[in-house]
PDB file of C-alpha atoms in Angstrom:
ATOM      1  CA  MET A  65       5.239  30.040  18.307  1.00  0.00           C
ATOM      2  CA  SER A  66       2.520  32.677  18.589  1.00  0.00           C
ATOM      3  CA  GLN A  67      -1.037  31.899  17.544  1.00  0.00           C
ATOM      4  CA  ASN A  68      -0.743  34.300  14.611  1.00  0.00           C
ATOM      5  CA  SER A  69       2.372  32.623  13.233  1.00  0.00           C
ATOM      6  CA  PRO A  70       1.672  30.443  10.183  1.00  0.00           C
ATOM      7  CA  ALA A  71       2.136  26.737  10.685  1.00  0.00           C
ATOM      8  CA  PRO A  72       5.273  25.366   8.998  1.00  0.00           C
ATOM      9  CA  LEU A  73       4.695  23.549   5.717  1.00  0.00           C
ATOM     10  CA  PHE A  74       6.452  20.459   7.009  1.00  0.00           C
ATOM     11  CA  SER A  75       6.281  19.230  10.571  1.00  0.00           C
ATOM     12  CA  LEU A  76       6.934  15.577  11.320  1.00  0.00           C
ATOM     13  CA  GLN A  77       5.014  15.876  14.567  1.00  0.00           C
ATOM     14  CA  ARG A  78       2.005  17.288  12.718  1.00  0.00           C
ATOM     15  CA  MET A  79       2.191  14.505  10.127  1.00  0.00           C
ATOM     16  CA  LEU A  80       2.147  11.874  12.858  1.00  0.00           C
ATOM     17  CA  GLN A  81      -0.734  13.616  14.618  1.00  0.00           C
ATOM     18  CA  LEU A  82      -2.726  13.711  11.365  1.00  0.00           C
ATOM     19  CA  ALA A  83      -2.080  10.014  10.775  1.00  0.00           C
ATOM     20  CA  LEU A  84      -3.250   9.155  14.287  1.00  0.00           C
ATOM     21  CA  TYR A  85      -6.283  11.411  13.842  1.00  0.00           C
ATOM     22  CA  VAL A  86      -7.311   9.602  10.653  1.00  0.00           C
ATOM     23  CA  ILE A  87      -6.891   6.184  12.272  1.00  0.00           C
ATOM     24  CA  VAL A  88      -8.531   6.900  15.619  1.00  0.00           C
ATOM     25  CA  ARG A  89     -11.218   9.461  14.715  1.00  0.00           C
ATOM     26  CA  PRO A  90     -11.820   9.169  10.965  1.00  0.00           C
ATOM     27  CA  ALA A  91     -15.346  10.606  10.941  1.00  0.00           C
ATOM     28  CA  GLU A  92     -14.225  13.745  12.754  1.00  0.00           C
ATOM     29  CA  TYR A  93     -11.172  14.078  10.551  1.00  0.00           C
ATOM     30  CA  PHE A  94     -13.138  13.942   7.298  1.00  0.00           C
ATOM     31  CA  ARG A  95     -15.868  16.209   8.652  1.00  0.00           C
ATOM     32  CA  THR A  96     -13.335  18.930   9.468  1.00  0.00           C
ATOM     33  CA  MET A  97     -10.931  18.257   6.585  1.00  0.00           C
ATOM     34  CA  PRO A  98     -10.062  21.334   4.472  1.00  0.00           C
ATOM     35  CA  ARG A  99     -11.839  21.258   1.113  1.00  0.00           C
ATOM     36  CA  HIS A 100      -9.724  23.935  -0.572  1.00  0.00           C
ATOM     37  CA  GLY A 101      -6.222  25.342  -0.569  1.00  0.00           C
ATOM     38  CA  PRO A 102      -2.773  24.189  -1.731  1.00  0.00           C
ATOM     39  CA  LEU A 103      -2.168  20.460  -1.991  1.00  0.00           C
ATOM     40  CA  ALA A 104       1.385  20.738  -0.654  1.00  0.00           C
ATOM     41  CA  GLU A 105       0.557  19.379   2.791  1.00  0.00           C
ATOM     42  CA  PRO A 106      -1.427  16.303   1.638  1.00  0.00           C
ATOM     43  CA  MET A 107       1.314  15.586  -0.904  1.00  0.00           C
ATOM     44  CA  LEU A 108       3.956  15.731   1.827  1.00  0.00           C
ATOM     45  CA  PHE A 109       1.743  13.552   4.021  1.00  0.00           C
ATOM     46  CA  VAL A 110       1.599  10.896   1.298  1.00  0.00           C
ATOM     47  CA  MET A 111       5.388  10.887   0.919  1.00  0.00           C
ATOM     48  CA  VAL A 112       6.084  10.782   4.678  1.00  0.00           C
ATOM     49  CA  MET A 113       3.658   7.885   5.187  1.00  0.00           C
ATOM     50  CA  ALA A 114       5.180   6.042   2.219  1.00  0.00           C
ATOM     51  CA  ILE A 115       8.684   6.410   3.662  1.00  0.00           C
ATOM     52  CA  ALA A 116       7.506   5.277   7.107  1.00  0.00           C
ATOM     53  CA  ALA A 117       5.762   2.255   5.588  1.00  0.00           C
ATOM     54  CA  ALA A 118       8.846   1.308   3.557  1.00  0.00           C
ATOM     55  CA  LEU A 119      11.086   1.541   6.629  1.00  0.00           C
ATOM     56  CA  LEU A 120       8.738  -0.634   8.677  1.00  0.00           C
ATOM     57  CA  ALA A 121       8.367  -3.157   5.854  1.00  0.00           C
ATOM     58  CA  SER A 122      12.173  -3.447   5.657  1.00  0.00           C
ATOM     59  CA  LEU A 123      12.529  -4.327   9.342  1.00  0.00           C
ATOM     60  CA  PRO A 124      12.297  -8.116   8.733  1.00  0.00           C
ATOM     61  CA  LEU A 125      15.185  -7.851   6.244  1.00  0.00           C
ATOM     62  CA  LEU A 126      17.235  -5.945   8.783  1.00  0.00           C
ATOM     63  CA  LEU A 127      16.439  -8.265  11.692  1.00  0.00           C
ATOM     64  CA  LEU A 128      16.651 -11.578   9.836  1.00  0.00           C
ATOM     65  CA  ARG A 129      19.404 -10.870   7.323  1.00  0.00           C
ATOM     66  CA  GLY A 130      21.233  -7.976   8.944  1.00  0.00           C
ATOM     67  CA  GLN A 131      20.952  -6.053   5.684  1.00  0.00           C
ATOM     68  CA  LEU A 132      20.264  -2.349   5.592  1.00  0.00           C
ATOM     69  CA  PRO A 133      17.431  -1.328   3.248  1.00  0.00           C
ATOM     70  CA  ALA A 134      18.188   0.531   0.027  1.00  0.00           C
ATOM     71  CA  LEU A 135      17.888   4.088   1.310  1.00  0.00           C
ATOM     72  CA  LEU A 136      17.724   5.560  -2.189  1.00  0.00           C
ATOM     73  CA  ASP A 137      14.649   3.476  -2.956  1.00  0.00           C
ATOM     74  CA  ILE A 138      13.018   4.327   0.365  1.00  0.00           C
ATOM     75  CA  LEU A 139      13.752   8.053   0.309  1.00  0.00           C
ATOM     76  CA  VAL A 140      13.252   8.766  -3.404  1.00  0.00           C
ATOM     77  CA  LEU A 141      11.577   6.019  -5.417  1.00  0.00           C
ATOM     78  CA  THR A 142       9.007   4.873  -2.857  1.00  0.00           C
ATOM     79  CA  PRO A 143       7.528   8.313  -2.028  1.00  0.00           C
ATOM     80  CA  GLY A 144       7.584   9.301  -5.700  1.00  0.00           C
ATOM     81  CA  MET A 145       5.764   6.161  -6.828  1.00  0.00           C
ATOM     82  CA  SER A 146       3.289   6.426  -3.947  1.00  0.00           C
ATOM     83  CA  LEU A 147       2.497  10.024  -4.816  1.00  0.00           C
ATOM     84  CA  GLY A 148       1.961   9.080  -8.444  1.00  0.00           C
ATOM     85  CA  ALA A 149      -0.356   6.239  -7.412  1.00  0.00           C
ATOM     86  CA  VAL A 150      -2.383   8.615  -5.230  1.00  0.00           C
ATOM     87  CA  PHE A 151      -2.697  11.117  -8.091  1.00  0.00           C
ATOM     88  CA  ILE A 152      -4.006   8.402 -10.424  1.00  0.00           C
ATOM     89  CA  GLY A 153      -6.169   6.706  -7.792  1.00  0.00           C
ATOM     90  CA  SER A 154      -7.768  10.027  -6.845  1.00  0.00           C
ATOM     91  CA  ALA A 155      -9.006  10.485 -10.405  1.00  0.00           C
ATOM     92  CA  ILE A 156     -10.543   7.008 -10.412  1.00  0.00           C
ATOM     93  CA  VAL A 157     -12.220   7.366  -7.012  1.00  0.00           C
ATOM     94  CA  MET A 158     -13.424  10.871  -7.941  1.00  0.00           C
ATOM     95  CA  LEU A 159     -15.357   9.360 -10.860  1.00  0.00           C
ATOM     96  CA  LEU A 160     -16.979   6.887  -8.484  1.00  0.00           C
ATOM     97  CA  TRP A 161     -17.880   9.639  -6.016  1.00  0.00           C
ATOM     98  CA  LYS A 162     -19.288  11.717  -8.879  1.00  0.00           C
ATOM     99  CA  ALA A 163     -21.400   8.748  -9.972  1.00  0.00           C
ATOM    100  CA  LEU A 164     -22.724   8.468  -6.414  1.00  0.00           C
ATOM    101  CA  GLY A 165     -23.697  12.154  -6.419  1.00  0.00           C
ATOM    102  CA  SER A 166     -20.738  14.020  -4.941  1.00  0.00           C
ATOM    103  CA  PRO A 167     -20.595  17.778  -5.685  1.00  0.00           C
ATOM    104  CA  HIS A 168     -16.817  17.880  -5.202  1.00  0.00           C
ATOM    105  CA  GLY A 169     -14.017  17.636  -7.720  1.00  0.00           C
ATOM    106  CA  TYR A 170     -10.502  16.278  -7.964  1.00  0.00           C
ATOM    107  CA  GLN A 171      -8.896  18.351  -5.202  1.00  0.00           C
ATOM    108  CA  VAL A 172     -11.231  17.001  -2.527  1.00  0.00           C
ATOM    109  CA  ALA A 173     -10.856  13.464  -3.864  1.00  0.00           C
ATOM    110  CA  PHE A 174      -7.082  13.827  -3.649  1.00  0.00           C
ATOM    111  CA  ARG A 175      -7.279  15.000  -0.049  1.00  0.00           C
ATOM    112  CA  CYS A 176      -9.475  12.020   0.869  1.00  0.00           C
ATOM    113  CA  MET A 177      -7.185   9.622  -0.955  1.00  0.00           C
ATOM    114  CA  ALA A 178      -4.090  11.100   0.680  1.00  0.00           C
ATOM    115  CA  ALA A 179      -5.628  10.695   4.130  1.00  0.00           C
ATOM    116  CA  THR A 180      -5.905   6.928   3.668  1.00  0.00           C
ATOM    117  CA  MET A 181      -2.092   6.771   3.434  1.00  0.00           C
ATOM    118  CA  ALA A 182      -2.199   6.966   7.239  1.00  0.00           C
ATOM    119  CA  LEU A 183      -2.865   3.222   7.086  1.00  0.00           C
ATOM    120  CA  ALA A 184       0.319   2.427   5.161  1.00  0.00           C
ATOM    121  CA  PRO A 185       2.718   2.259   8.137  1.00  0.00           C
ATOM    122  CA  VAL A 186       0.257   0.087  10.073  1.00  0.00           C
ATOM    123  CA  THR A 187      -0.404  -2.405   7.291  1.00  0.00           C
ATOM    124  CA  ALA A 188       3.311  -2.467   6.394  1.00  0.00           C
ATOM    125  CA  LEU A 189       3.898  -4.349   9.642  1.00  0.00           C
ATOM    126  CA  LEU A 190       1.933  -7.240   8.094  1.00  0.00           C
ATOM    127  CA  ALA A 191       4.111  -7.383   4.983  1.00  0.00           C
ATOM    128  CA  PHE A 192       5.325 -10.834   6.062  1.00  0.00           C
ATOM    129  CA  ALA A 193       1.728 -12.095   5.586  1.00  0.00           C
ATOM    130  CA  PRO A 194       0.825 -10.827   2.083  1.00  0.00           C
ATOM    131  CA  TYR A 195      -2.765 -12.077   1.948  1.00  0.00           C
ATOM    132  CA  VAL A 196      -3.605 -10.882   5.459  1.00  0.00           C
ATOM    133  CA  GLY A 197      -1.904  -7.532   4.974  1.00  0.00           C
ATOM    134  CA  ALA A 198      -3.529  -6.914   1.598  1.00  0.00           C
ATOM    135  CA  ALA A 199      -6.988  -7.895   2.857  1.00  0.00           C
ATOM    136  CA  LEU A 200      -6.692  -5.645   5.910  1.00  0.00           C
ATOM    137  CA  ASN A 201      -5.438  -2.743   3.824  1.00  0.00           C
ATOM    138  CA  ILE A 202      -8.302  -3.033   1.335  1.00  0.00           C
ATOM    139  CA  ALA A 203     -11.009  -3.450   3.989  1.00  0.00           C
ATOM    140  CA  TRP A 204      -9.693  -0.551   6.082  1.00  0.00           C
ATOM    141  CA  THR A 205      -9.331   1.709   3.040  1.00  0.00           C
ATOM    142  CA  MET A 206     -12.892   0.960   1.889  1.00  0.00           C
ATOM    143  CA  TYR A 207     -14.095   1.740   5.411  1.00  0.00           C
ATOM    144  CA  LEU A 208     -12.362   5.135   5.351  1.00  0.00           C
ATOM    145  CA  TRP A 209     -13.687   5.911   1.863  1.00  0.00           C
ATOM    146  CA  THR A 210     -17.179   5.076   3.059  1.00  0.00           C
ATOM    147  CA  ILE A 211     -16.797   7.504   5.948  1.00  0.00           C
ATOM    148  CA  ALA A 212     -15.397  10.141   3.582  1.00  0.00           C
ATOM    149  CA  SER A 213     -18.361   9.585   1.269  1.00  0.00           C
ATOM    150  CA  VAL A 214     -20.739  10.498   4.069  1.00  0.00           C
ATOM    151  CA  GLN A 215     -18.780  13.223   5.861  1.00  0.00           C
ATOM    152  CA  VAL A 216     -17.223  14.961   2.853  1.00  0.00           C
ATOM    153  CA  HIS A 217     -19.265  14.115  -0.212  1.00  0.00           C
ATOM    154  CA  GLY A 218     -22.748  14.021   1.334  1.00  0.00           C
ATOM    155  CA  ILE A 219     -23.542  10.528   0.056  1.00  0.00           C
ATOM    156  CA  ALA A 220     -25.972   8.273   1.913  1.00  0.00           C
ATOM    157  CA  GLN A 221     -24.127   5.825   4.138  1.00  0.00           C
ATOM    158  CA  ARG A 222     -25.874   2.730   2.784  1.00  0.00           C
ATOM    159  CA  LYS A 223     -25.198   3.689  -0.830  1.00  0.00           C
ATOM    160  CA  ALA A 224     -21.557   4.398  -0.060  1.00  0.00           C
ATOM    161  CA  ALA A 225     -21.141   1.174   1.924  1.00  0.00           C
ATOM    162  CA  VAL A 226     -22.532  -0.945  -0.912  1.00  0.00           C
ATOM    163  CA  ALA A 227     -20.409   0.811  -3.540  1.00  0.00           C
ATOM    164  CA  PHE A 228     -17.139   0.536  -1.660  1.00  0.00           C
ATOM    165  CA  THR A 229     -17.810  -3.005  -0.461  1.00  0.00           C
ATOM    166  CA  LEU A 230     -18.194  -4.049  -4.087  1.00  0.00           C
ATOM    167  CA  LEU A 231     -15.062  -2.077  -5.021  1.00  0.00           C
ATOM    168  CA  GLY A 232     -13.131  -3.716  -2.188  1.00  0.00           C
ATOM    169  CA  LEU A 233     -14.223  -7.197  -3.280  1.00  0.00           C
ATOM    170  CA  LEU A 234     -13.190  -6.395  -6.847  1.00  0.00           C
ATOM    171  CA  MET A 235      -9.766  -5.166  -5.683  1.00  0.00           C
ATOM    172  CA  ALA A 236      -9.290  -8.172  -3.393  1.00  0.00           C
ATOM    173  CA  GLY A 237     -10.180 -10.529  -6.230  1.00  0.00           C
ATOM    174  CA  GLY A 238      -7.678  -8.838  -8.520  1.00  0.00           C
ATOM    175  CA  ILE A 239      -4.889  -9.023  -5.931  1.00  0.00           C
ATOM    176  CA  TRP A 240      -5.697 -12.664  -5.146  1.00  0.00           C
ATOM    177  CA  GLN A 241      -5.620 -13.530  -8.844  1.00  0.00           C
ATOM    178  CA  MET A 242      -2.294 -11.740  -9.321  1.00  0.00           C
ATOM    179  CA  GLN A 243      -0.694 -13.398  -6.298  1.00  0.00           C
ATOM    180  CA  SER A 244      -2.006 -16.793  -7.397  1.00  0.00           C
ATOM    181  CA  MET A 245      -0.442 -16.318 -10.820  1.00  0.00           C
ATOM    182  CA  GLN A 246       2.856 -15.285  -9.225  1.00  0.00           C
ATOM    183  CA  ALA A 247       2.784 -18.367  -6.974  1.00  0.00           C
ATOM    184  CA  GLN A 248       2.045 -20.595  -9.977  1.00  0.00           C
ATOM    185  CA  ILE A 249       4.944 -19.134 -11.955  1.00  0.00           C
ATOM    186  CA  LEU A 250       7.288 -19.520  -8.975  1.00  0.00           C
ATOM    187  CA  ALA A 251       6.193 -23.142  -8.498  1.00  0.00           C
ATOM    188  CA  GLN A 252       6.975 -23.835 -12.145  1.00  0.00           C
ATOM    189  CA  ARG A 253      10.455 -22.298 -11.795  1.00  0.00           C
ATOM    190  CA  LEU A 254      11.112 -24.270  -8.606  1.00  0.00           C
ATOM    191  CA  GLN A 255      10.078 -27.625 -10.047  1.00  0.00           C
ATOM    192  CA  PRO A 256      13.315 -28.278 -12.006  1.00  0.00           C
ATOM    193  CA  LEU A 257      15.247 -27.652  -8.792  1.00  0.00           C
ATOM    194  CA  GLY A 258      13.252 -30.351  -7.011  1.00  0.00           C
ATOM    195  CA  ILE A 259      11.711 -27.829  -4.622  1.00  0.00           C
ATOM    196  CA  THR A 260       8.003 -27.446  -3.955  1.00  0.00           C
ATOM    197  CA  LEU A 261       6.351 -24.117  -3.236  1.00  0.00           C
ATOM    198  CA  GLU A 262       5.610 -25.278   0.324  1.00  0.00           C
ATOM    199  CA  GLN A 263       9.259 -26.142   0.882  1.00  0.00           C
ATOM    200  CA  PHE A 264      10.336 -22.769  -0.506  1.00  0.00           C
ATOM    201  CA  GLU A 265       7.969 -20.890   1.821  1.00  0.00           C
ATOM    202  CA  ALA A 266       9.320 -22.855   4.801  1.00  0.00           C
ATOM    203  CA  MET A 267      12.898 -21.812   4.015  1.00  0.00           C
ATOM    204  CA  SER A 268      14.767 -19.073   5.818  1.00  0.00           C
ATOM    205  CA  PRO A 269      15.143 -15.761   3.977  1.00  0.00           C
ATOM    206  CA  GLN A 270      18.797 -16.588   3.259  1.00  0.00           C
ATOM    207  CA  GLU A 271      17.867 -19.928   1.683  1.00  0.00           C
ATOM    208  CA  GLN A 272      15.077 -18.343  -0.341  1.00  0.00           C
ATOM    209  CA  ASN A 273      17.509 -15.753  -1.623  1.00  0.00           C
ATOM    210  CA  ARG A 274      19.949 -18.460  -2.763  1.00  0.00           C
ATOM    211  CA  VAL A 275      17.172 -20.329  -4.574  1.00  0.00           C
ATOM    212  CA  LEU A 276      15.973 -17.157  -6.291  1.00  0.00           C
ATOM    213  CA  GLN A 277      19.540 -16.473  -7.408  1.00  0.00           C
ATOM    214  CA  GLN A 278      19.644 -19.955  -8.952  1.00  0.00           C
ATOM    215  CA  ILE A 279      16.401 -19.254 -10.786  1.00  0.00           C
ATOM    216  CA  LEU A 280      17.635 -15.900 -12.079  1.00  0.00           C
ATOM    217  CA  GLN A 281      20.920 -17.412 -13.256  1.00  0.00           C
ATOM    218  CA  ALA A 282      19.222 -20.321 -15.029  1.00  0.00           C
ATOM    219  CA  PRO A 283      19.633 -20.292 -18.833  1.00  0.00           C
ATOM    220  CA  PRO A 284      16.672 -19.332 -21.074  1.00  0.00           C
ATOM    221  CA  GLY A 285      14.083 -22.086 -21.109  1.00  0.00           C
ATOM    222  CA  GLY A 286      14.552 -22.775 -17.396  1.00  0.00           C
ATOM    223  CA  ALA A 287      16.509 -25.425 -15.629  1.00  0.00           C
ATOM    224  CA  GLY A 288      15.778 -28.776 -17.103  1.00  0.00           C
ATOM    225  CA  GLY A 289      14.589 -27.294 -20.387  1.00  0.00           C
ATOM    226  CA  ALA A 290      11.982 -28.932 -22.550  1.00  0.00           C
ATOM    227  CA  ASN A 291      13.630 -32.332 -22.550  1.00  0.00           C
ATOM    228  CA  GLY A 292      13.614 -32.676 -18.739  1.00  0.00           C
ATOM    229  CA  THR A 293      17.379 -32.600 -18.155  1.00  0.00           C
ATOM    230  CA  ALA A 294      18.667 -31.427 -14.798  1.00  0.00           C
ATOM    231  CA  SER A 295      19.747 -27.867 -14.096  1.00  0.00           C
ATOM    232  CA  GLY A 296      23.369 -26.788 -14.395  1.00  0.00           C
ATOM    233  CA  PRO A 297      25.924 -27.982 -16.957  1.00  0.00           C
ATOM    234  CA  ALA A 298      24.509 -30.582 -19.304  1.00  0.00           C
ATOM    235  CA  ALA A 299      25.624 -34.129 -18.630  1.00  0.00           C
ATOM    236  CA  GLN A 300      27.949 -35.347 -21.316  1.00  0.00           C
TER     237      GLN A 300
END
């Protein structure tokens, strides 16, 4: 391709190079990042990274259960939902950057937000360890947003670091609270089956799937009901 030829809108090689650039040299990436122009490329970048992350996250299912992932979800639903989340998240982070003194608007915020999707395939490899993966993802994202604050938005590094550290702690607390509630609900549903949460977590994926099927098939009110009877057909 000649130097005067326009770059193709979609190039998988270019997407991978951009992702590596963001991960390895984030300050340089944000310093040279385009501030204007069509959002087609960052939108495509978000969707490609979302698909890559979903494929990597499904590897344990493939290796342990021999089950192929739901390709429709990975190729359609996952990139669509990720793109929607980036659109909404960009508006929220833009307000924070504006409060810190940024002169830029939504388009630049979207480009910065889209760039952090480079982390998705990396953190997806830690999907088997939810707390570790979530903590790493939040900390790494806050780090990139701090760099973007300085290199793109002209915000003092200390001010940006304090703001995004507090935001990261708030997000981590929210995720921890949500996961704790989910674990509590699961423990309550497992109790009538005589299974503790620790025993459930020690099970193989196949065994966990069978237990979850039992829970889903339990009648309203849960196995055992209010009067403490055992699950399954009532004893006559």
